[in-house]
PDB file of C-alpha atoms in Angstrom:
ATOM      1  CA  MET A   1      41.607 -50.817 -74.627  1.00 47.00           C
ATOM      2  CA  ARG A   2      41.077 -53.342 -77.481  1.00 49.00           C
ATOM      3  CA  TRP A   3      40.529 -51.618 -80.885  1.00 48.00           C
ATOM      4  CA  TRP A   4      38.755 -54.407 -82.588  1.00 48.00           C
ATOM      5  CA  PHE A   5      35.867 -54.471 -80.272  1.00 48.00           C
ATOM      6  CA  PHE A   6      34.660 -51.935 -82.368  1.00 47.00           C
ATOM      7  CA  ARG A   7      35.165 -53.384 -85.826  1.00 49.00           C
ATOM      8  CA  ARG A   8      32.348 -54.038 -88.444  1.00 50.00           C
ATOM      9  CA  ARG A   9      31.709 -57.529 -88.303  1.00 53.00           C
ATOM     10  CA  SER A  10      31.229 -59.032 -91.791  1.00 53.00           C
ATOM     11  CA  CYS A  11      28.361 -61.258 -92.902  1.00 53.00           C
ATOM     12  CA  PRO A  12      28.837 -64.494 -93.633  1.00 52.00           C
ATOM     13  CA  ALA A  13      28.556 -65.348 -97.606  1.00 51.00           C
ATOM     14  CA  SER A  14      25.428 -67.223 -97.113  1.00 49.00           C
ATOM     15  CA  ILE A  15      23.337 -64.349 -96.224  1.00 48.00           C
ATOM     16  CA  ARG A  16      25.057 -61.560 -98.263  1.00 49.00           C
ATOM     17  CA  ARG A  17      22.732 -59.562-100.652  1.00 50.00           C
ATOM     18  CA  THR A  18      23.837 -58.383-104.160  1.00 47.00           C
ATOM     19  CA  GLY A  19      22.429 -56.252-106.541  1.00 44.00           C
ATOM     20  CA  LEU A  20      19.575 -53.770-106.070  1.00 41.00           C
ATOM     21  CA  GLU A  21      18.521 -55.352-102.728  1.00 40.00           C
ATOM     22  CA  GLU A  22      21.525 -53.580-100.998  1.00 39.00           C
ATOM     23  CA  SER A  23      20.115 -50.211-101.686  1.00 42.00           C
ATOM     24  CA  VAL A  24      16.492 -50.251-100.411  1.00 46.00           C
ATOM     25  CA  LEU A  25      16.044 -49.673 -96.994  1.00 48.00           C
ATOM     26  CA  PRO A  26      14.455 -52.929 -95.488  1.00 52.00           C
ATOM     27  CA  SER A  27      10.640 -52.487 -94.932  1.00 53.00           C
ATOM     28  CA  ARG A  28       9.125 -52.650 -91.119  1.00 52.00           C
ATOM     29  CA  THR A  29       6.230 -53.832 -89.926  1.00 56.00           C
ATOM     30  CA  SER A  30       6.001 -51.560 -86.718  1.00 55.00           C
ATOM     31  CA  SER A  31       5.166 -47.952 -87.003  1.00 61.00           C
ATOM     32  CA  ARG A  32       7.840 -45.511 -88.729  1.00 58.00           C
ATOM     33  CA  ARG A  33      11.046 -45.303 -86.252  1.00 59.00           C
ATOM     34  CA  TYR A  34      13.956 -42.676 -86.589  1.00 56.00           C
ATOM     35  CA  LEU A  35      15.771 -39.830 -85.126  1.00 56.00           C
ATOM     36  CA  GLY A  36      13.125 -36.917 -84.054  1.00 59.00           C
ATOM     37  CA  GLN A  37      15.092 -33.892 -83.834  1.00 62.00           C
ATOM     38  CA  GLN A  38      18.531 -34.854 -85.509  1.00 64.00           C
ATOM     39  CA  PRO A  39      19.525 -32.889 -88.672  1.00 66.00           C
ATOM     40  CA  TYR A  40      20.618 -35.832 -91.265  1.00 68.00           C
ATOM     41  CA  LEU A  41      21.321 -35.073 -94.869  1.00 70.00           C
ATOM     42  CA  LEU A  42      20.039 -38.414 -95.899  1.00 73.00           C
ATOM     43  CA  PRO A  43      16.467 -39.865 -95.624  1.00 74.00           C
ATOM     44  CA  LYS A  44      16.014 -41.677 -92.275  1.00 72.00           C
ATOM     45  CA  ASP A  45      13.424 -44.472 -93.168  1.00 74.00           C
ATOM     46  CA  LEU A  46      11.537 -45.927 -96.159  1.00 80.00           C
ATOM     47  CA  GLY A  47       8.820 -43.708 -95.960  1.00 81.00           C
ATOM     48  CA  GLU A  48      10.929 -40.526 -96.268  1.00 82.00           C
ATOM     49  CA  VAL A  49      12.966 -42.249 -98.989  1.00 84.00           C
ATOM     50  CA  ASN A  50       9.648 -42.784-100.881  1.00 85.00           C
ATOM     51  CA  ARG A  51       8.284 -39.207-100.147  1.00 84.00           C
ATOM     52  CA  LEU A  52      11.648 -38.029-101.879  1.00 84.00           C
ATOM     53  CA  ASP A  53      10.935 -40.338-104.742  1.00 84.00           C
ATOM     54  CA  PHE A  54       7.256 -38.987-105.433  1.00 83.00           C
ATOM     55  CA  GLN A  55       8.877 -35.283-104.974  1.00 81.00           C
ATOM     56  CA  HIS A  56      11.691 -35.931-107.313  1.00 80.00           C
ATOM     57  CA  TYR A  57       9.210 -37.554-109.854  1.00 77.00           C
ATOM     58  CA  VAL A  58       6.625 -34.734-109.376  1.00 76.00           C
ATOM     59  CA  LEU A  59       9.409 -31.961-110.128  1.00 74.00           C
ATOM     60  CA  ARG A  60      10.822 -33.660-113.190  1.00 75.00           C
ATOM     61  CA  ALA A  61       7.370 -33.989-114.698  1.00 73.00           C
ATOM     62  CA  VAL A  62       6.649 -30.218-114.809  1.00 74.00           C
ATOM     63  CA  LEU A  63       8.554 -27.647-116.616  1.00 74.00           C
ATOM     64  CA  ASN A  64       7.965 -23.870-116.500  1.00 79.00           C
ATOM     65  CA  VAL A  65       6.488 -23.334-113.315  1.00 77.00           C
ATOM     66  CA  GLU A  66       5.515 -19.985-112.251  1.00 84.00           C
ATOM     67  CA  ARG A  67       3.861 -18.419-109.173  1.00 84.00           C
ATOM     68  CA  HIS A  68       1.915 -15.592-108.480  1.00 88.00           C
ATOM     69  CA  MET A  69       0.811 -14.147-105.244  1.00 90.00           C
ATOM     70  CA  ILE A  70      -2.912 -12.486-105.334  1.00 87.00           C
ATOM     71  CA  ASP A  71      -3.576 -10.411-102.235  1.00 88.00           C
ATOM     72  CA  ALA A  72      -7.353 -11.193-102.006  1.00 88.00           C
ATOM     73  CA  PRO A  73      -9.336  -8.453 -99.946  1.00 89.00           C
ATOM     74  CA  ILE A  74     -11.761  -9.391 -96.966  1.00 89.00           C
ATOM     75  CA  SER A  75     -14.657  -7.663 -96.027  1.00 84.00           C
ATOM     76  CA  ALA A  76     -16.959  -4.872 -96.809  1.00 84.00           C
ATOM     77  CA  TRP A  77     -14.197  -2.171 -97.623  1.00 83.00           C
ATOM     78  CA  ALA A  78     -13.167  -4.223-100.891  1.00 84.00           C
ATOM     79  CA  GLY A  79     -16.770  -4.326-102.009  1.00 89.00           C
ATOM     80  CA  ARG A  80     -19.239  -7.271-103.043  1.00 91.00           C
ATOM     81  CA  LEU A  81     -15.858  -9.641-103.619  1.00 89.00           C
ATOM     82  CA  GLY A  82     -14.589  -8.757-100.192  1.00 89.00           C
ATOM     83  CA  SER A  83     -17.686  -9.232 -98.543  1.00 90.00           C
ATOM     84  CA  LEU A  84     -18.381 -12.684-100.189  1.00 91.00           C
ATOM     85  CA  PHE A  85     -14.676 -14.100 -98.884  1.00 90.00           C
ATOM     86  CA  SER A  86     -15.491 -12.633 -95.366  1.00 90.00           C
ATOM     87  CA  LEU A  87     -18.384 -14.254 -94.836  1.00 91.00           C
ATOM     88  CA  ASP A  88     -16.739 -17.828 -96.254  1.00 91.00           C
ATOM     89  CA  ILE A  89     -13.857 -17.301 -93.805  1.00 90.00           C
ATOM     90  CA  ARG A  90     -16.612 -16.621 -90.845  1.00 91.00           C
ATOM     91  CA  GLU A  91     -18.662 -19.348 -91.782  1.00 93.00           C
ATOM     92  CA  GLY A  92     -15.850 -21.950 -91.901  1.00 92.00           C
ATOM     93  CA  TRP A  93     -14.652 -20.721 -88.747  1.00 92.00           C
ATOM     94  CA  LYS A  94     -18.416 -21.029 -86.946  1.00 92.00           C
ATOM     95  CA  ALA A  95     -18.734 -24.586 -88.187  1.00 93.00           C
ATOM     96  CA  MET A  96     -15.462 -25.503 -86.694  1.00 93.00           C
ATOM     97  CA  THR A  97     -16.532 -24.022 -83.190  1.00 93.00           C
ATOM     98  CA  PRO A  98     -17.369 -26.685 -81.295  1.00 93.00           C
ATOM     99  CA  PRO A  99     -14.365 -28.551 -81.542  1.00 92.00           C
ATOM    100  CA  ILE A 100     -12.378 -25.461 -81.171  1.00 91.00           C
ATOM    101  CA  ALA A 101     -14.272 -24.717 -77.730  1.00 92.00           C
ATOM    102  CA  ALA A 102     -13.893 -28.243 -76.511  1.00 92.00           C
ATOM    103  CA  TYR A 103      -9.677 -27.934 -77.336  1.00 91.00           C
ATOM    104  CA  PHE A 104      -9.633 -24.328 -75.665  1.00 90.00           C
ATOM    105  CA  LYS A 105     -12.134 -25.504 -73.245  1.00 91.00           C
ATOM    106  CA  MET A 106     -14.099 -22.415 -73.898  1.00 92.00           C
ATOM    107  CA  GLN A 107     -17.940 -21.591 -74.178  1.00 94.00           C
ATOM    108  CA  GLU A 108     -19.367 -21.712 -78.021  1.00 92.00           C
ATOM    109  CA  GLN A 109     -20.425 -18.369 -77.605  1.00 94.00           C
ATOM    110  CA  GLU A 110     -17.058 -16.847 -76.739  1.00 94.00           C
ATOM    111  CA  ILE A 111     -15.679 -18.443 -80.137  1.00 93.00           C
ATOM    112  CA  HIS A 112     -18.427 -16.911 -81.822  1.00 94.00           C
ATOM    113  CA  ASN A 113     -17.740 -13.519 -80.387  1.00 94.00           C
ATOM    114  CA  ILE A 114     -14.231 -13.783 -81.230  1.00 93.00           C
ATOM    115  CA  ILE A 115     -15.202 -14.482 -85.081  1.00 92.00           C
ATOM    116  CA  GLU A 116     -17.361 -11.364 -85.236  1.00 92.00           C
ATOM    117  CA  GLN A 117     -14.676  -9.368 -83.815  1.00 93.00           C
ATOM    118  CA  ALA A 118     -12.327 -10.624 -86.090  1.00 91.00           C
ATOM    119  CA  GLY A 119     -14.681  -9.448 -89.032  1.00 88.00           C
ATOM    120  CA  LYS A 120     -15.073  -6.050 -87.498  1.00 90.00           C
ATOM    121  CA  GLU A 121     -10.857  -5.710 -87.428  1.00 91.00           C
ATOM    122  CA  TRP A 122     -10.939  -6.554 -91.257  1.00 89.00           C
ATOM    123  CA  ASP A 123     -13.180  -3.864 -92.026  1.00 88.00           C
ATOM    124  CA  ALA A 124     -11.104  -1.212 -89.846  1.00 89.00           C
ATOM    125  CA  LEU A 125      -7.882  -2.609 -90.960  1.00 90.00           C
ATOM    126  CA  ASN A 126      -8.349  -3.122 -94.571  1.00 89.00           C
ATOM    127  CA  THR A 127      -7.240  -6.708 -94.551  1.00 89.00           C
ATOM    128  CA  CYS A 128      -5.886  -8.843 -97.489  1.00 90.00           C
ATOM    129  CA  TYR A 129      -5.431 -12.682 -97.466  1.00 87.00           C
ATOM    130  CA  CYS A 130      -1.843 -13.525 -99.613  1.00 87.00           C
ATOM    131  CA  PHE A 131      -3.057 -16.537-102.094  1.00 85.00           C
ATOM    132  CA  VAL A 132      -0.238 -18.433-103.953  1.00 85.00           C
ATOM    133  CA  ALA A 133      -1.283 -19.785-107.062  1.00 85.00           C
ATOM    134  CA  ALA A 134       1.547 -21.958-108.757  1.00 82.00           C
ATOM    135  CA  TYR A 135       1.107 -23.666-112.434  1.00 82.00           C
ATOM    136  CA  GLY A 136       3.244 -25.295-114.871  1.00 80.00           C
ATOM    137  CA  GLN A 137       3.754 -27.112-118.096  1.00 80.00           C
ATOM    138  CA  LYS A 138       3.734 -31.008-117.619  1.00 74.00           C
ATOM    139  CA  LEU A 139       6.404 -32.934-119.928  1.00 71.00           C
TER     140      LEU A 139
END
């Protein structure tokens, strides 16, 4: 077997690039293409490189990041605030009923019944919604 068959071919001197162009991934005119489920340490395409650059910029620009987890009570067992939060959640789900019913091939009335049943369960189980708030100091 010829070992030089797999050897990397060098570019002619006329098309070699120098400087910054070598470190930038080529842009593609088509949609993103990358290995789907393959784990890889480095970015797989230019979109991923741009996302990581932005993430690095944002994380460098913020100091003293603090995170607070707040358990927001849902339903009437928590008083007026819990009742309003429960109402907001139920009305939000009711507003999305037509696309949900179409996706699951169900009647809209069935979805409404499920939403009302969820509200009763929140009352019986003293349910809380875990809300995460994060903030930091800008440089």
